[in-house]
XYZ file of N, CA and C in Angstrom:
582
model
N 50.673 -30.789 -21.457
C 51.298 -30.204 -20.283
C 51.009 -28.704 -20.254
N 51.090 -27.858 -19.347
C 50.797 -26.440 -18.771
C 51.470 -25.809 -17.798
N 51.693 -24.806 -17.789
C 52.360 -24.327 -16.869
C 51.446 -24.368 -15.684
N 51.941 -24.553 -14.662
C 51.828 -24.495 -13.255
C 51.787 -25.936 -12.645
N 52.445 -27.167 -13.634
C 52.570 -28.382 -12.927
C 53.072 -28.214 -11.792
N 52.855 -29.133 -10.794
C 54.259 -29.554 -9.816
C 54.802 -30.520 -10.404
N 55.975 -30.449 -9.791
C 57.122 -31.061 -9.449
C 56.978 -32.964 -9.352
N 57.653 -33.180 -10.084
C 57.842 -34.864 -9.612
C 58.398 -35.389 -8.022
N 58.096 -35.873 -7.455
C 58.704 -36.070 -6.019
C 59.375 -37.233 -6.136
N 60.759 -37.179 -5.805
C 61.412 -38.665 -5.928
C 62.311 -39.168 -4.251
N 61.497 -38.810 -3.492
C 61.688 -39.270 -2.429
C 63.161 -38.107 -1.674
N 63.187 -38.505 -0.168
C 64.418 -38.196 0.431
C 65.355 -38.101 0.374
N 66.777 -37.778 0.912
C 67.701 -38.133 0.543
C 68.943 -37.001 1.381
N 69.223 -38.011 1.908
C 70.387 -37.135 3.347
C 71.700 -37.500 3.047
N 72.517 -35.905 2.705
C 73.313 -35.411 2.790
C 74.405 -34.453 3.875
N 75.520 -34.594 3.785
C 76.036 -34.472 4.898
C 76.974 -33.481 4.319
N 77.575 -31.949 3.981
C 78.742 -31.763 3.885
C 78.829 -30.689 5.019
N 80.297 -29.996 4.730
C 80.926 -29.173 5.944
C 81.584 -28.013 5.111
N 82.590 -27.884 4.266
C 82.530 -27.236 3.581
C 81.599 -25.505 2.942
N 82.277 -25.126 2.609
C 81.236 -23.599 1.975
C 81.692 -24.142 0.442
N 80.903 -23.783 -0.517
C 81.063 -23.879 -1.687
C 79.890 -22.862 -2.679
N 80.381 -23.011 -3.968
C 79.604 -22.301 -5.113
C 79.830 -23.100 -6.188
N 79.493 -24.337 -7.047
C 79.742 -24.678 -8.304
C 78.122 -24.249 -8.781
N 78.627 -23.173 -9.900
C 77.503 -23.096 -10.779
C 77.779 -23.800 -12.059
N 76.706 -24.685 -12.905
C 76.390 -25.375 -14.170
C 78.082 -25.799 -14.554
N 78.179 -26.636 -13.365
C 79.613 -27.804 -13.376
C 79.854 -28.435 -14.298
N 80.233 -28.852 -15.343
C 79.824 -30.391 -16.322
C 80.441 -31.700 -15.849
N 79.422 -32.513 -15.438
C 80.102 -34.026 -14.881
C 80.010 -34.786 -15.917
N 79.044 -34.830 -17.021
C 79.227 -35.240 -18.334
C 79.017 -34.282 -19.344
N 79.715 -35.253 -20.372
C 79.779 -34.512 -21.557
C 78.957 -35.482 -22.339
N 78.216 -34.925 -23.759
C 77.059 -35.431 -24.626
C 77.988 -36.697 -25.208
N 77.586 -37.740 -25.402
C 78.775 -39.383 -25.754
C 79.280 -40.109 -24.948
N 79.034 -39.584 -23.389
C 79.786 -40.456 -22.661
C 78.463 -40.565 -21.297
N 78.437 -41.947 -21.180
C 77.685 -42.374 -19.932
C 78.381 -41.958 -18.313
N 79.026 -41.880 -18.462
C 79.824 -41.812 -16.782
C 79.988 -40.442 -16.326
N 79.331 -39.915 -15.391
C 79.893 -38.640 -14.923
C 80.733 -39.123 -14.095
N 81.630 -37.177 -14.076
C 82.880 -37.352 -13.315
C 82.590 -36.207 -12.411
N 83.459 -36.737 -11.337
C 82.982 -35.951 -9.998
C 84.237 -35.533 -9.300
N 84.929 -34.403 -9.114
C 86.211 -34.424 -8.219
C 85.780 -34.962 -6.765
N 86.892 -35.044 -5.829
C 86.707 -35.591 -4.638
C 86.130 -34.938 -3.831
N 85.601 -33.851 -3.681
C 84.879 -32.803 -3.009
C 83.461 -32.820 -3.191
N 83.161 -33.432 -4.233
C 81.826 -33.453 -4.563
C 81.207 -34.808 -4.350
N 81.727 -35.928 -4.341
C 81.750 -37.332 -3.381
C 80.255 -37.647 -2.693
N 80.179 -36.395 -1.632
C 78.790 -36.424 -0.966
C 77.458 -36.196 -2.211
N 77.494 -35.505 -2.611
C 76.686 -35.883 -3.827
C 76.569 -36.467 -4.727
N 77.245 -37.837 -4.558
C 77.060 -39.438 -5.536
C 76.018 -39.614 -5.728
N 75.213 -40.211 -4.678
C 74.079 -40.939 -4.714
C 72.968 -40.482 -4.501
N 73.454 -38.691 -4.797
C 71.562 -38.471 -4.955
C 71.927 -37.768 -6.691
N 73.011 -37.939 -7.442
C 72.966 -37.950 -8.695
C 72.641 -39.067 -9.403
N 73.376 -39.757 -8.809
C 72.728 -41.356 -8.867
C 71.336 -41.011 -9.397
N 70.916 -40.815 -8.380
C 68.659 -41.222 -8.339
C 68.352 -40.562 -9.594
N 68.911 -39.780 -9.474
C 68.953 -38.342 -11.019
C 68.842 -38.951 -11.557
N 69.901 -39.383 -12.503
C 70.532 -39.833 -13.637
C 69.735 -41.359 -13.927
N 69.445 -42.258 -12.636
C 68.803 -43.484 -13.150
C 67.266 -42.981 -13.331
N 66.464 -42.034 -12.953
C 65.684 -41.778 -12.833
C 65.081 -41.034 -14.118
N 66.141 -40.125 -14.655
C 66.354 -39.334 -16.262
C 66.173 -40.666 -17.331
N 67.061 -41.655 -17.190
C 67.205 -42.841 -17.706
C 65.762 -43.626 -17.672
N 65.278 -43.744 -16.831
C 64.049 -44.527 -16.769
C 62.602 -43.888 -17.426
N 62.663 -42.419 -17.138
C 61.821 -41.916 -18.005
C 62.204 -41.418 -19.192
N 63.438 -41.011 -19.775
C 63.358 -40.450 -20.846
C 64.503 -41.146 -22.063
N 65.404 -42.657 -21.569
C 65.646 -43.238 -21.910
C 66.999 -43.079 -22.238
N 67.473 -44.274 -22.376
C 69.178 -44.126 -22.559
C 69.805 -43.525 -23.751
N 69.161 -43.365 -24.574
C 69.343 -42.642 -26.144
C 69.529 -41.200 -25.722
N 68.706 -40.530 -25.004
C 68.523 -39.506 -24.592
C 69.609 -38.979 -23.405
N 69.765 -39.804 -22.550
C 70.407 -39.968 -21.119
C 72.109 -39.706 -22.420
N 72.275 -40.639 -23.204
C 73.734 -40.924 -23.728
C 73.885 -39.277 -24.849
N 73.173 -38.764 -25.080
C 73.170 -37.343 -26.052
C 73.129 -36.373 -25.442
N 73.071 -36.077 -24.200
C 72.660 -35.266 -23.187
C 74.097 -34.637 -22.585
N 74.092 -33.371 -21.937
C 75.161 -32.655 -20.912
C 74.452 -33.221 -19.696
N 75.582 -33.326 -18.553
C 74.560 -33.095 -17.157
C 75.662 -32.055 -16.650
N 75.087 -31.327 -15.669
C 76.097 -29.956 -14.815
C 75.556 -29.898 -13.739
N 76.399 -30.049 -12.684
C 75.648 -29.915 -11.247
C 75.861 -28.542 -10.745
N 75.289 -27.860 -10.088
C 74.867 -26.626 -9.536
C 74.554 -26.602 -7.982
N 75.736 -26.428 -7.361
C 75.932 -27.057 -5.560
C 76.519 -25.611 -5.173
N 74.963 -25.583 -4.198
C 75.922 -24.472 -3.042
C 75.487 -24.371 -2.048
N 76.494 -24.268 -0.804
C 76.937 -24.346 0.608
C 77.011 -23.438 1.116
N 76.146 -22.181 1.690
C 76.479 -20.970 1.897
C 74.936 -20.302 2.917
N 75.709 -19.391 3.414
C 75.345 -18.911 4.593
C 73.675 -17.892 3.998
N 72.680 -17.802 3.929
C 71.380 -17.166 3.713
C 71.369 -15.942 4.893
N 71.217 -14.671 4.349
C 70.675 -13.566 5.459
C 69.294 -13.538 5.310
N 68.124 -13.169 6.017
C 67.041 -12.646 6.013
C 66.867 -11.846 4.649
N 65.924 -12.567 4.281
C 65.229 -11.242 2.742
C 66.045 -11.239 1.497
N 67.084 -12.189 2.149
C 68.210 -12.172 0.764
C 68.954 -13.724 0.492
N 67.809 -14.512 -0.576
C 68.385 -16.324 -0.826
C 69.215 -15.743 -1.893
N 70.083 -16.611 -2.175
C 71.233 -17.005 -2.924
C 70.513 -17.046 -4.305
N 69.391 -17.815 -4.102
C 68.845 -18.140 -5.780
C 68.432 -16.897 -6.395
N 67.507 -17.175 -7.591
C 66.766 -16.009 -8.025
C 66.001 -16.289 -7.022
N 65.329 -14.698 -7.345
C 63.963 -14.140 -6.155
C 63.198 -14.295 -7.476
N 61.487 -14.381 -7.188
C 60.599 -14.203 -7.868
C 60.165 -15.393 -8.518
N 59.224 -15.721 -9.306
C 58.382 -16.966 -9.970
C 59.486 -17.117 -11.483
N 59.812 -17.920 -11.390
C 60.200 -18.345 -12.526
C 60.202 -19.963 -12.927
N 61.093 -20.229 -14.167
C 60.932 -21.881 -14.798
C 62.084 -22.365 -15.603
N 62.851 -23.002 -14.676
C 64.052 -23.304 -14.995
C 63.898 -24.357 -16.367
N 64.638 -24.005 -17.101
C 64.708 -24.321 -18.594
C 63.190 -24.035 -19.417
N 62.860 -22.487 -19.245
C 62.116 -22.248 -20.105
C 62.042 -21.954 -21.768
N 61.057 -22.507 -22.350
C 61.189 -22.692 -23.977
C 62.414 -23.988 -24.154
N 62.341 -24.692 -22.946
C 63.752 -26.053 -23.582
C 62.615 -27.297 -23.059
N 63.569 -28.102 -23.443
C 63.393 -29.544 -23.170
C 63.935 -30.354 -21.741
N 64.861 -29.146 -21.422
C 65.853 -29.112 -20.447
C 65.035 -30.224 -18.865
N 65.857 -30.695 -18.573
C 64.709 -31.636 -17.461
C 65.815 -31.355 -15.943
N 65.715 -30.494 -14.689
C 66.540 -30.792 -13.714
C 65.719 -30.909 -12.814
N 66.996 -31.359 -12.065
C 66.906 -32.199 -10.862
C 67.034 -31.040 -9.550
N 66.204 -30.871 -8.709
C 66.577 -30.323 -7.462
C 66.630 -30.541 -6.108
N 67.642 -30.370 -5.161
C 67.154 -30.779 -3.715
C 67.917 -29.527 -2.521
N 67.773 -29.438 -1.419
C 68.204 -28.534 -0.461
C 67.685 -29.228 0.686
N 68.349 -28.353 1.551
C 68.520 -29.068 3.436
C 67.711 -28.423 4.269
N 67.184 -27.615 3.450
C 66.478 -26.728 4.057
C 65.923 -25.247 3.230
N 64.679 -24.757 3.614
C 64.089 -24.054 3.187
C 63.788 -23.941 2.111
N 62.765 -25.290 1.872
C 62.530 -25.953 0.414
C 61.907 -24.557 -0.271
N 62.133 -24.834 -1.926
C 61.631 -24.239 -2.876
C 59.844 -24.118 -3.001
N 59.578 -23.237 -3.050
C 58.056 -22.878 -3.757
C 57.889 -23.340 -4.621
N 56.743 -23.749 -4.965
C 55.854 -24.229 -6.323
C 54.766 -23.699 -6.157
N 54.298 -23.084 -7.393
C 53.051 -22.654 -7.927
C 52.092 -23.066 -8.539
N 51.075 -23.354 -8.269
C 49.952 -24.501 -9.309
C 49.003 -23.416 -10.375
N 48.970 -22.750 -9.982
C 47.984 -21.440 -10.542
C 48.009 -22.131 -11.959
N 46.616 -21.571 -12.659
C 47.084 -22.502 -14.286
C 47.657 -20.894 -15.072
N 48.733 -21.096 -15.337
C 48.923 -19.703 -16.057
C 49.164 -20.063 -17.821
N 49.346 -18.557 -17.897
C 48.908 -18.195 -18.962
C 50.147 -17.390 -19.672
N 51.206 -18.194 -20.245
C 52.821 -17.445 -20.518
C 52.845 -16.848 -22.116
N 53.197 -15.595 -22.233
C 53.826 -15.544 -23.502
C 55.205 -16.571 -23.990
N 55.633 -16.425 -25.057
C 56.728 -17.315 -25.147
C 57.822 -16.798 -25.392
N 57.676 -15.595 -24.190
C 59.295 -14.424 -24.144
C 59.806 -14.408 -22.932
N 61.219 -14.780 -22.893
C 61.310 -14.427 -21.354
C 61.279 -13.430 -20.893
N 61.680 -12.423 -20.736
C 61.274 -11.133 -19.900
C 60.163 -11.064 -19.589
N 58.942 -11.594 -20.964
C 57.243 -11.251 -20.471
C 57.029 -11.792 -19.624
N 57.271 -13.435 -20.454
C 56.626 -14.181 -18.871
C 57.295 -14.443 -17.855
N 57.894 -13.898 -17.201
C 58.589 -13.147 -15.867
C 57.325 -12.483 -15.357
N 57.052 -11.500 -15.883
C 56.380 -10.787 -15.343
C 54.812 -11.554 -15.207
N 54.615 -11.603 -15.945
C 53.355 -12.683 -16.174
C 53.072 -13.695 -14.906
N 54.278 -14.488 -14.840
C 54.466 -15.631 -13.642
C 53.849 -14.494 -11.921
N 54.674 -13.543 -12.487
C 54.494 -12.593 -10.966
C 52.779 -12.223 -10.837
N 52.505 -12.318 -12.089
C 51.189 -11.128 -12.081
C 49.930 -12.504 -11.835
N 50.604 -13.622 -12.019
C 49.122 -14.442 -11.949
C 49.164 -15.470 -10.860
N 50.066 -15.264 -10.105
C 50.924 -16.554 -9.270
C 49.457 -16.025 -8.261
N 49.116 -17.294 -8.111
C 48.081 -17.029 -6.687
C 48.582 -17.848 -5.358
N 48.726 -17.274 -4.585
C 49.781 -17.335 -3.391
C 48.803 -18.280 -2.005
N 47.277 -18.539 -2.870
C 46.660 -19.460 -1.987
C 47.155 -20.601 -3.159
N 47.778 -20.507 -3.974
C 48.445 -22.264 -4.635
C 49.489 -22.204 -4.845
N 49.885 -22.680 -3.544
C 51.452 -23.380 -3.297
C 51.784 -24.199 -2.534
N 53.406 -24.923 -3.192
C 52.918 -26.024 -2.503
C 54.750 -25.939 -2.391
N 54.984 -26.642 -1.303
C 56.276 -27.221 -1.014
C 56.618 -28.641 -0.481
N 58.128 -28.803 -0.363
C 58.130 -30.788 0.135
C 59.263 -30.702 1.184
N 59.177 -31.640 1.725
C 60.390 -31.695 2.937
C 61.461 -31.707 2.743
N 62.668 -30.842 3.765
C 63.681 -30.932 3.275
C 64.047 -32.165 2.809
N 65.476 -31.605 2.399
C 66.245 -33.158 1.620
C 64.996 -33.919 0.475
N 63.920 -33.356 0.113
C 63.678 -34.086 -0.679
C 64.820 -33.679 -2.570
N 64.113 -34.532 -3.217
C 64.571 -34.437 -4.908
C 63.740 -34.564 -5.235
N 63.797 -33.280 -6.571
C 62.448 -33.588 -7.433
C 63.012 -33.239 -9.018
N 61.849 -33.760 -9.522
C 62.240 -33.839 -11.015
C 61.275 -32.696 -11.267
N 62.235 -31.708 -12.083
C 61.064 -30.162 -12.570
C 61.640 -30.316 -14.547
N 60.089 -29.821 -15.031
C 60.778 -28.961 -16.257
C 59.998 -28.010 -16.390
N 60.280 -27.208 -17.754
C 59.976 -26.077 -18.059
C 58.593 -25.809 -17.679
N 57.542 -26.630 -17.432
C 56.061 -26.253 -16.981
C 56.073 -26.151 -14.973
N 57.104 -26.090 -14.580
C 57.068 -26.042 -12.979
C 57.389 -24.989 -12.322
N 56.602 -23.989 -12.269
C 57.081 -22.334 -11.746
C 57.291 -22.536 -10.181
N 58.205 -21.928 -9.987
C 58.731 -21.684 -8.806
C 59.560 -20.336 -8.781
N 59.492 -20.676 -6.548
C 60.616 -19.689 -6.348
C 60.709 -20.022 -5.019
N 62.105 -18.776 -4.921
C 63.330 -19.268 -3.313
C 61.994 -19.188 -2.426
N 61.996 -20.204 -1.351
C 61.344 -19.902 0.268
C 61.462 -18.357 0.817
N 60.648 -17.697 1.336
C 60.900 -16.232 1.772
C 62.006 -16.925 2.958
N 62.919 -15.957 3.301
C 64.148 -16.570 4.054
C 63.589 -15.814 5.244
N 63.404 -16.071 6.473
C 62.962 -15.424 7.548
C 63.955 -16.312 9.155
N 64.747 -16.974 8.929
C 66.021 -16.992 9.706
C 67.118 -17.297 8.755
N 68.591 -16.450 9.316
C 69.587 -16.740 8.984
C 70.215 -18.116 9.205
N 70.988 -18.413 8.503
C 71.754 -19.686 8.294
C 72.667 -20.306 7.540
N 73.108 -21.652 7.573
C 73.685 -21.910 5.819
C 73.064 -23.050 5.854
N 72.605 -22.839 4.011
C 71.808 -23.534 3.645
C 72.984 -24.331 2.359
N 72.519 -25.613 2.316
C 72.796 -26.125 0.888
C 71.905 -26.555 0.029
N 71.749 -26.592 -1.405
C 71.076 -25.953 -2.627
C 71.676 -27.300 -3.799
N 71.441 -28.063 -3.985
C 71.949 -28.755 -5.265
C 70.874 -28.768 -6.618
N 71.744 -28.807 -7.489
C 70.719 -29.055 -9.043
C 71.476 -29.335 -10.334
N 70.827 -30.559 -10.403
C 71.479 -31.536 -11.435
C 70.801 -31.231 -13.050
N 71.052 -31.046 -13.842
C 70.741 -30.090 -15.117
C 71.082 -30.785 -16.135
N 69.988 -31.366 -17.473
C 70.409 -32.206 -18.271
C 69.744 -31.654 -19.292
N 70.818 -31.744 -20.123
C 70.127 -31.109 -21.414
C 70.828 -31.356 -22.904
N 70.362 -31.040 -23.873
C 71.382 -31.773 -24.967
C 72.094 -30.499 -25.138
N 72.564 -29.211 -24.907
C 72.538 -27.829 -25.254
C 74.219 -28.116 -24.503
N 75.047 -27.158 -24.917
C 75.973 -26.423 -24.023
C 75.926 -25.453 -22.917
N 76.359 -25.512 -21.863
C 75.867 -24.256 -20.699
C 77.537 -23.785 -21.164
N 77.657 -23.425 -22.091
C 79.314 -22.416 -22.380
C 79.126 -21.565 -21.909
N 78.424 -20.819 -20.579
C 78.837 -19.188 -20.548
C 80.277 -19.097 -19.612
N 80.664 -17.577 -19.947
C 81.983 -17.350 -18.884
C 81.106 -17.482 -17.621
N 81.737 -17.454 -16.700
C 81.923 -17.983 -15.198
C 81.080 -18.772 -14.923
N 80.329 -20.050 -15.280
C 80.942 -21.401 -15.036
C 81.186 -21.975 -14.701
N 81.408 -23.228 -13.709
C 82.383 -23.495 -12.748
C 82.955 -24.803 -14.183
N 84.423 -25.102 -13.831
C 85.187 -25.809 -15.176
C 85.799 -26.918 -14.081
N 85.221 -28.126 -14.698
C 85.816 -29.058 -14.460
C 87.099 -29.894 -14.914
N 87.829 -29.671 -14.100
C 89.494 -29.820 -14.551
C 89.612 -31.461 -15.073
N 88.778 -32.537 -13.994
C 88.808 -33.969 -14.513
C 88.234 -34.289 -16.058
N 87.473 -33.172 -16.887
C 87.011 -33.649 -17.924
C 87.761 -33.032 -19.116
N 88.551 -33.365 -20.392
C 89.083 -32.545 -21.195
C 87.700 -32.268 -22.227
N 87.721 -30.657 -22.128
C 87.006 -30.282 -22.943
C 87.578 -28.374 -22.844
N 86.950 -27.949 -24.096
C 87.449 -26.618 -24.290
C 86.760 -25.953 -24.778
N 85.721 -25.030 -23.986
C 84.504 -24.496 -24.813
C 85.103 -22.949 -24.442
């Protein structure tokens, strides 16, 4: 594998909420237990965790799927011109991990970069690196509402935002690791105490 794969494409998938929201790196499971838990607000995003999770399962197996965190990362919120919600710039979500997520939005799909690059194995460097080699005639994007399966070899970044709006943003995040940092979003249905 190399950096500048794309993205796995796992088809469509239409979502409906109304709501404004922010859950950053949620935990719906915890590492020992098969069942995520979902408060009632989060409902609309069943069944494209679903695809996730059977889909994590099918390629990387239930041993793996059952040792694993998952944390969903959902947000509902209004985009100005020149300024997305996400990070700005080329980057690679779960870099130096094993980390495997899931992403989808309603609009103003994510960038992908094919360029074959060439990373140190620091983050700050290859930050910069991603910026300095990204060739902007290789990119590629997918239709809204799609889901895709990314890991650490899939550089990306936010869509340049060029109308205002609200956009929603989901990403399903599996990994055997703890996401313990303060702020968080803490799920009250699961007892745990990090």
């Amino acid at each position: 594998m190399k950096y500048g794969e794309l993205p796995t494409y796992l088809g469509q998938h239409e979502i409906e909420v109304e709501e404004m929201f922010f859950y950053q790196y949620l935990p719906i499971k915890l590492a020992g237990v098969v069942e995520p838990v979902l408060e009632q607000r989060l409902k609309p995003f069943e069944k494209l965790i679903g695809a996730a999770l059977c889909d994590f399962v099918a390629v990387y197996g239930l041993e793996r799927f059952h040792d694993s965190y998952v944390y969903l990362t959902a947000k509902h919120l209004f985009e100005k011109k020149g300024c997305p919600f996400n990070r700005k710039g080329y980057h690679s979500d779960g870099f130096l991990t094993d980390d495997i997520n899931y992403i989808w939005s309603n609009c103003k799909p994510t960038v992908f970069n094919y360029s074959n690059f060439k990373l140190s194995q620091d983050d700050s460097l290859s930050l910069l690196e991603m910026e300095q080699q990204a060739d902007e005639n290789k990119i590629e994007s997918y239709p809204n509402e799609s889901l895709l399966r990314l890991n650490q070899f899939n550089i990306h970044r936010c869509a340049n935002i060029a109308t205002e709006g609200m956009r929603c943003f989901v990403k399903i995040s599996i990994s055997k690791d703890k996401y313990d940092l303060k702020g968080n979003s803490i799920n009250r249905l699961i007892d745990y105490n990090w």
